[in-house]
Each structure stands twice: as structure tokens, then as C-alpha cells.
Amino acid sequence: MLQQYEKLKKVLSSAKKIVFFTGAGISAESGIPTFRGKDGIWNKMKPEELANFNAFLCNPELVWDWYQYRKKIVHEASPNPAHLVISELQNYFDEVTVVTQNVDNFHNRAGSKIVYELHGNIEKNYCISCGKRHDFENLVVGEKVPKCECGGLIRPDIVWFGEYLPEDAYSLSELAAETCDVMFVIGTSAVVYPAANIAYIAKRNGKILVEINIERTELSGIADISLIGKAGEILPQILQLVKEEKSYGKN
Ligand code: BJW
Ligand code: ZN
């Protein structure tokens, strides 16, 4: 592990553009459950009943309630040291880009300025008929599942299985992967596509891949540096490393 940190120190000394590609594991220490693994959401709930458009059409109340429940958990929780360190690293490097699969909005709440959300954002909603975006002010009240003025059902702005990722967020993420110096891949099993491609694009373009995870993943075999442990513990150590090295970053 010490050897891995030494290697990382060297890599970061010349890095200017950094990408953080994050997944559910980064929010685990905030109390947000991950999807896979022992305590994962998909162990208790079936994705085919909740996370696809047909499920919403068949049982909008169930799906809507599930997202309201998850939203409550997110509102009661806060970004953890991992999100906060990523935000603070903006002070030390020319460009820090976050590409996240998470919908919890924590990177924005932590103060990261460039955040590409590949799977949507639980705080946002839109009408399935006219596409209008909705906050909660202009919804027709008295309905369990809120409706748009046009009569269409309002759904959470989350990318469900079988749906396309937001085009802008995906293509800007591809570009960030192609042009960064280092990509950190944090807390993702990297089994969901096309999001997982982002890490492979960086690797194909000769970028350094640094993985932070509590266990080995699909990506471990191609990672240049592998740091095994909790993101909320490892990232503060990386910040310390960066602070100690005067020659780093913008100064
Ligand atoms: C820690 C830690 C700590 C824990 N510190 N680490 C090729 C083959 C087969 C299928 C497909 C394929 N290509 C595409 C597909 C279909 C599908 C897919 O990928 N399926 C795979 C599962 C097989 N993809 C799609 O459907 C995508 N769309 C698409 O392909 O469109 C094109 C198309 C259109 C029309 C027709 C056909 C195709 C859309 C995918 C949308 C994914 N959405 C979800 C759910 C959102 C709903 C919601 O939130 O309610 O997004 S799935 C779920 O997985 C969620 C996540 O963003 C995503 C990734 O999960 P993540 O973040 O990696 O979490 P986990 O739980 O898997 O891993 C956590 C990790 O953290 C673990 O490694 C832990 O060890 C670690 N960890 N604590 C550090 N403290
Ligand atoms: Zn509408």
C-alpha cells in the first residue's frame, strides 16, 4: 500500500487535469446503500420492478413512493469526507471533473463545480408526456403520483435500465476521460454500461487509472494504482499528500 502511495505521489506531482469517476460506494459512508454486494439495494428490491420505464407505467405509485423514500434518506444524509476532499482538490489542480453514476446530488452539495451526472439526479423530475421539467411548485396537487399541467405523469429524472444516458453528460465525460492526466475510479463495481466505458476510455488513451474500493472489481486488472479501503478514509490521506508537496498544482 505504501508503495502505491509513493507511486501516486509521483503521478500527482505532474498532473494538471484530474477526473473522479464515482459510484455508489463513495456515498456508502454517508449512509446511502449501494446497489450490489451484501447490503445492496438489488438484494432486497428487484430492479425489473422498480428501475425501468415499464415498471413505472405499470405501477407508478410504487415506483414514485420508492424514490420519495430514497430522496428522504438523501436529504437526511450529507456528503462525507470523500466528496469534500474531491471538492477541495479543486484548489490544487487546474481542472477537477467529477463524472458520477450517483443520483444523490452529493458532489454538487460538496461544492464540486464540474459534475457530469450519467444516471440523473434524484432532486429533478420531468413529465413523461411533454418532457417539461418540474420542481414541486407547479404540480397538480391531490394526486399520489404528481401530474403535469398537460396531464402526463411526472417521473424522477433518473436513468433506468434500457434508457439512454443524457447525451451531453456522456459526451463531456468521454472528452474528460480522453484529455485528463489521471482518473480516479471510486466506489463502483463498474458493471453497468455504458457508464463503465468512461474508465476504459481513459485507459485506452494512456491515462493513469487509480482505483479506490473496499474490494477488487472488474477494473482492478487494468488499474495502474489500486488503493483498497474506504473512500472516506483514503481521500483525506491523498489530500494530505497533495498539501505536503509544495510543487503540486496551480502554485
Ligand atoms: C466502496 C465503499 C466505500 C462500497 N469506499 N468503495 C452489455 C451487456 C449486458 C447489458 C448491457 C450491456 N450494455 C448495456 C446493458 C444494459 C444495462 C447494463 O449495463 N446492465 C448491466 C447491469 C449488465 N445498461 C443500461 O440499461 C443503461 N442504458 C443503456 O444501455 O442504454 C442503451 C440502450 C437503450 C435502449 C435499449 C437498449 C440499450 C442504463 C443504465 C442505468 C443504470 N441505472 C442504475 C439505477 C438507477 C435507478 C436508481 O438509482 O434507482 O444506476 S443501476 C445502478 O447501478 C445505478 C448505479 O448508478 C449503477 C452503477 O452501480 P455502482 O455505482 O457501481 O454501485 P454498485 O453497488 O454496483 O458498486 C458499489 C461499489 O462500491 C462496490 O464495488 C463496493 O465494493 C464499493 N464500495 N463501500 C469505497 N466505503
Ligand atoms: Zn407535461
Coordinates of C-alpha atoms and ligand atoms in Angstrom, one line a residue:
M1 CA 0.0 0.0 0.0
L2 CA 2.8 2.4 0.9
Q3 CA 4.4 1.6 -2.5
Q4 CA 1.1 2.5 -4.1
Y5 CA 1.0 5.9 -2.3
E6 CA 4.6 6.6 -3.4
K7 CA 3.6 5.9 -7.0
L8 CA 0.6 8.1 -6.6
K9 CA 2.7 11.0 -5.2
K10 CA 4.8 10.9 -8.3
V11 CA 1.9 10.8 -10.7
L12 CA 0.1 13.7 -9.0
S13 CA 3.2 15.9 -9.0
S14 CA 2.9 16.5 -12.7
A15 CA -0.9 16.1 -13.1
K16 CA -3.0 19.1 -14.1
K17 CA -6.4 17.6 -15.1
I18 CA -8.0 15.1 -12.8
V19 CA -11.2 13.1 -13.3
F20 CA -13.0 11.4 -10.5
F21 CA -15.3 8.7 -11.8
T22 CA -17.6 7.8 -8.9
G23 CA -20.2 5.2 -8.0
A24 CA -22.4 4.3 -5.1
G25 CA -19.5 3.2 -2.8
I26 CA -18.4 6.8 -2.4
S27 CA -21.7 7.6 -0.7
A28 CA -21.8 4.5 1.4
E29 CA -20.1 6.2 4.3
S30 CA -22.9 8.8 4.2
G31 CA -25.4 6.0 4.9
I32 CA -26.7 5.7 1.3
P33 CA -26.9 2.0 0.4
T34 CA -25.0 0.7 -2.6
F35 CA -26.8 -1.4 -5.3
R36 CA -24.8 -4.6 -5.4
G37 CA -23.0 -6.7 -2.7
K38 CA -24.1 -8.0 0.6
D39 CA -26.2 -5.0 1.7
G40 CA -27.0 -3.7 -1.8
I41 CA -30.4 -2.4 -2.8
W42 CA -30.8 -5.0 -5.5
N43 CA -30.6 -7.7 -2.9
K44 CA -33.9 -6.5 -1.4
M45 CA -35.7 -4.9 -4.3
K46 CA -35.9 -6.1 -7.9
P47 CA -34.5 -3.7 -10.4
E48 CA -37.0 -5.0 -13.0
E49 CA -39.9 -3.9 -10.8
L50 CA -38.5 -0.5 -9.9
A51 CA -35.8 0.8 -12.2
N52 CA -37.3 0.7 -15.6
F53 CA -39.9 2.6 -17.5
N54 CA -42.4 -0.3 -17.9
A55 CA -42.4 -0.7 -14.1
F56 CA -43.3 3.0 -13.8
L57 CA -46.1 2.7 -16.3
C58 CA -47.5 -0.5 -14.6
N59 CA -47.2 0.7 -11.0
P60 CA -46.4 4.5 -10.9
E61 CA -47.3 4.8 -7.3
L62 CA -44.9 2.1 -6.2
V63 CA -42.0 3.5 -8.2
W64 CA -42.8 7.1 -7.1
D65 CA -43.0 6.1 -3.4
W66 CA -39.7 4.3 -3.7
Y67 CA -38.0 7.4 -5.0
Q68 CA -39.6 9.6 -2.4
Y69 CA -38.3 7.3 0.3
R70 CA -34.8 7.4 -1.2
K71 CA -35.0 11.1 -1.6
K72 CA -35.8 11.4 2.2
I73 CA -32.7 9.3 3.0
V74 CA -30.6 11.5 0.8
H75 CA -32.0 14.7 2.4
E76 CA -31.3 13.4 5.9
A77 CA -27.7 12.5 4.9
S78 CA -24.7 14.7 4.0
P79 CA -21.7 14.4 1.7
N80 CA -18.8 12.7 3.5
P81 CA -15.0 13.4 3.6
A82 CA -14.6 11.7 0.2
H83 CA -16.9 14.2 -1.5
L84 CA -15.5 17.1 0.4
V85 CA -11.9 16.2 -0.4
I86 CA -12.7 16.0 -4.2
S87 CA -14.2 19.4 -3.9
E88 CA -11.2 20.8 -2.0
L89 CA -8.8 19.4 -4.6
Q90 CA -10.1 22.0 -7.0
N91 CA -7.8 24.4 -5.2
Y92 CA -4.7 22.3 -6.1
F93 CA -5.2 21.3 -9.8
D94 CA -6.1 23.2 -12.9
E95 CA -9.2 21.1 -13.7
V96 CA -11.1 18.7 -11.5
T97 CA -14.0 17.0 -13.2
V98 CA -16.4 14.6 -11.5
V99 CA -18.2 12.0 -13.6
T100 CA -20.7 10.3 -11.4
Q101 CA -23.2 7.5 -11.7
N102 CA -24.8 8.6 -8.4
V103 CA -28.1 10.4 -8.3
D104 CA -27.7 11.7 -4.8
N105 CA -26.5 15.2 -5.7
F106 CA -23.7 14.9 -3.1
H107 CA -20.9 16.1 -5.3
N108 CA -22.8 19.3 -6.0
R109 CA -23.7 19.7 -2.4
A110 CA -20.0 19.3 -1.5
G111 CA -19.1 22.2 -3.9
S112 CA -17.6 20.4 -6.9
K113 CA -18.0 22.7 -9.9
I114 CA -17.8 20.4 -12.9
V115 CA -20.1 17.5 -12.3
Y116 CA -21.4 15.2 -15.1
E117 CA -24.3 13.1 -13.8
L118 CA -24.6 10.0 -16.0
H119 CA -27.6 8.4 -14.4
G120 CA -29.6 11.6 -13.5
N121 CA -30.4 13.3 -10.3
I122 CA -33.0 12.4 -7.7
E123 CA -33.8 16.0 -7.0
K124 CA -35.1 16.5 -10.5
N125 CA -38.3 15.3 -12.3
Y126 CA -39.9 15.6 -15.7
C127 CA -43.2 14.9 -17.4
I128 CA -43.3 11.6 -19.4
S129 CA -45.7 13.2 -22.0
C130 CA -44.4 16.7 -22.8
G131 CA -40.9 16.4 -21.3
K132 CA -41.3 19.6 -19.2
R133 CA -39.0 19.7 -16.2
H134 CA -40.7 20.1 -12.8
D135 CA -39.8 21.2 -9.4
F136 CA -42.6 20.8 -6.9
E137 CA -44.2 24.2 -7.2
N138 CA -46.3 23.7 -10.4
L139 CA -47.6 20.2 -9.8
V140 CA -51.3 19.3 -9.8
V141 CA -51.9 18.6 -6.1
G142 CA -54.1 15.9 -4.7
E143 CA -52.6 13.2 -6.8
K144 CA -50.4 10.5 -5.3
V145 CA -48.2 10.5 -8.4
P146 CA -47.9 14.1 -9.4
K147 CA -49.1 15.2 -12.8
C148 CA -48.0 17.9 -15.2
E149 CA -50.4 20.6 -16.4
C150 CA -50.6 18.6 -19.7
G151 CA -52.0 15.6 -17.7
G152 CA -48.8 13.5 -18.1
L153 CA -47.3 11.6 -15.2
I154 CA -44.2 13.1 -13.6
R155 CA -41.2 10.8 -13.2
P156 CA -37.9 11.2 -11.4
D157 CA -35.1 12.3 -13.6
I158 CA -33.2 9.0 -13.2
V159 CA -31.8 6.8 -16.0
W160 CA -33.5 3.5 -15.7
F161 CA -32.3 0.2 -17.3
G162 CA -32.8 0.3 -21.1
E163 CA -32.8 4.1 -21.2
Y164 CA -30.2 6.3 -22.9
L165 CA -27.8 8.3 -20.8
P166 CA -28.1 12.1 -21.1
E167 CA -26.1 12.8 -24.3
D168 CA -24.3 15.9 -23.1
A169 CA -23.2 14.4 -19.8
Y170 CA -21.9 11.3 -21.6
S171 CA -20.0 13.0 -24.4
L172 CA -18.5 15.6 -22.0
S173 CA -17.4 12.7 -19.7
E174 CA -15.8 10.9 -22.7
L175 CA -13.9 14.1 -23.5
A176 CA -12.8 14.5 -19.9
A177 CA -11.6 10.8 -20.0
E178 CA -9.6 11.4 -23.2
T179 CA -8.0 14.6 -22.0
C180 CA -7.3 14.1 -18.3
D181 CA -3.9 13.2 -16.8
V182 CA -5.2 10.9 -14.1
M183 CA -8.6 9.3 -13.5
F184 CA -9.6 8.1 -10.0
V185 CA -12.3 5.4 -10.1
I186 CA -14.0 5.4 -6.8
G187 CA -16.6 3.1 -5.3
T188 CA -18.1 1.5 -8.4
S189 CA -18.4 -2.2 -9.4
A190 CA -18.1 -0.9 -13.0
V191 CA -20.5 -3.5 -14.3
V192 CA -23.2 -1.1 -15.7
Y193 CA -22.7 0.1 -19.2
P194 CA -22.3 2.5 -21.0
A195 CA -21.1 4.3 -17.8
A196 CA -18.2 1.9 -17.2
N197 CA -16.8 2.7 -20.6
I198 CA -15.6 6.0 -19.1
A199 CA -12.8 4.2 -17.3
Y200 CA -11.8 2.2 -20.3
I201 CA -11.7 5.3 -22.5
A202 CA -9.2 6.9 -20.1
K203 CA -7.1 3.7 -20.1
R204 CA -7.1 3.4 -23.9
N205 CA -5.9 7.0 -24.1
G206 CA -2.9 6.2 -21.9
K207 CA -4.2 7.9 -18.8
I208 CA -3.2 6.7 -15.3
L209 CA -6.1 4.9 -13.6
V210 CA -6.2 4.9 -9.8
E211 CA -8.9 2.7 -8.2
I212 CA -10.2 3.2 -4.7
N213 CA -12.5 0.5 -3.5
I214 CA -13.0 -1.7 -0.5
E215 CA -12.6 -4.7 -2.8
R216 CA -11.3 -5.7 -6.2
T217 CA -13.6 -5.0 -9.2
E218 CA -13.9 -5.6 -12.9
L219 CA -11.5 -2.7 -13.3
S220 CA -8.8 -3.8 -10.9
G221 CA -6.9 -5.7 -13.6
I222 CA -6.3 -2.5 -15.6
A223 CA -5.8 -0.1 -12.7
D224 CA -2.3 1.4 -12.5
I225 CA -2.7 2.1 -8.8
S226 CA -5.1 0.2 -6.6
L227 CA -5.9 1.5 -3.1
I228 CA -8.0 -0.9 -1.1
G229 CA -10.1 0.7 1.6
K230 CA -12.9 3.1 2.3
A231 CA -13.1 6.2 0.1
G232 CA -13.8 8.4 3.1
E233 CA -10.6 7.3 4.7
I234 CA -8.3 7.2 1.6
L235 CA -9.2 10.5 0.1
P236 CA -8.2 12.6 3.1
Q237 CA -4.8 10.8 3.0
I238 CA -4.5 11.8 -0.6
L239 CA -5.3 15.4 0.2
Q240 CA -2.6 15.3 2.9
L241 CA -0.2 14.0 0.3
V242 CA -1.1 16.8 -2.1
K243 CA -0.8 19.5 0.6
E244 CA 2.6 18.3 1.7
E245 CA 4.0 18.5 -1.8
K246 CA 4.6 22.2 -2.4
S247 CA 5.3 21.8 -6.1
Y248 CA 1.8 20.4 -6.8
G249 CA -0.9 22.0 -8.7
K250 CA -1.5 25.6 -9.5
N251 CA 1.2 27.3 -7.4
Ligands
BJW1 C1 -16.9 1.2 -1.6 C2 -17.3 1.6 -0.3 C3 -16.5 2.5 0.3 C4 -18.7 0.1 -1.1 N1 -15.4 3.1 -0.3 N2 -15.8 1.7 -2.2 C5 -23.9 -5.0 -22.1 C6 -24.2 -6.3 -21.6 C7 -25.4 -6.5 -20.8 C8 -26.2 -5.5 -20.5 C9 -26.0 -4.2 -21.0 C10 -24.8 -4.0 -21.8 N3 -24.8 -2.7 -22.1 C11 -25.9 -2.1 -21.5 C12 -26.6 -3.0 -20.9 C13 -27.8 -2.8 -20.1 C14 -27.6 -2.1 -18.9 C15 -26.5 -2.7 -18.1 O1 -25.4 -2.2 -18.0 N4 -26.7 -3.8 -17.4 C16 -25.6 -4.5 -16.6 C17 -26.0 -4.5 -15.1 C18 -25.4 -5.8 -17.2 N5 -27.5 -0.7 -19.1 C19 -28.5 0.1 -19.3 O2 -29.6 -0.3 -19.4 C20 -28.1 1.6 -19.5 N6 -28.7 2.1 -20.7 C21 -28.4 1.7 -21.9 O3 -27.6 0.8 -22.0 O4 -29.0 2.3 -22.9 C22 -28.8 1.9 -24.2 C23 -30.0 1.1 -24.6 C24 -31.1 1.8 -24.9 C25 -32.3 1.1 -25.3 C26 -32.2 -0.3 -25.4 C27 -31.1 -1.0 -25.0 C28 -29.9 -0.2 -24.6 C29 -28.7 2.4 -18.4 C30 -28.2 2.0 -17.1 C31 -28.9 2.8 -15.9 C32 -28.4 2.3 -14.6 N7 -29.2 2.8 -13.6 C33 -29.0 2.4 -12.2 C34 -30.2 2.6 -11.4 C35 -30.7 3.9 -11.3 C36 -32.0 3.9 -10.6 C37 -31.8 4.3 -9.2 O5 -30.8 4.8 -8.7 O6 -32.8 4.0 -8.6 O7 -27.9 3.2 -11.7 S1 -28.4 0.8 -11.9 C38 -27.4 1.1 -10.6 O8 -26.1 0.7 -11.0 C39 -27.3 2.7 -10.5 C40 -25.8 2.9 -10.4 O9 -25.5 4.2 -10.9 C41 -25.3 1.8 -11.3 C42 -23.8 1.5 -11.0 O10 -23.7 1.0 -9.7 P1 -22.4 1.3 -8.9 O11 -22.3 2.8 -8.6 O12 -21.2 0.7 -9.5 O13 -22.7 0.6 -7.5 P2 -22.5 -0.9 -7.0 O14 -23.4 -1.1 -5.9 O15 -22.6 -1.8 -8.1 O16 -21.0 -0.9 -6.5 C43 -20.6 -0.2 -5.3 C44 -19.1 -0.4 -5.2 O17 -18.7 0.4 -4.1 C45 -18.6 -1.8 -4.9 O18 -17.6 -2.1 -5.8 C46 -18.2 -1.8 -3.5 O19 -17.1 -2.6 -3.3 C47 -17.7 -0.3 -3.4 N8 -17.7 0.3 -2.0 N9 -18.4 0.9 0.0 C48 -15.1 2.6 -1.5 N10 -16.8 3.0 1.6
ZN2 ZN -46.4 17.6 -19.4

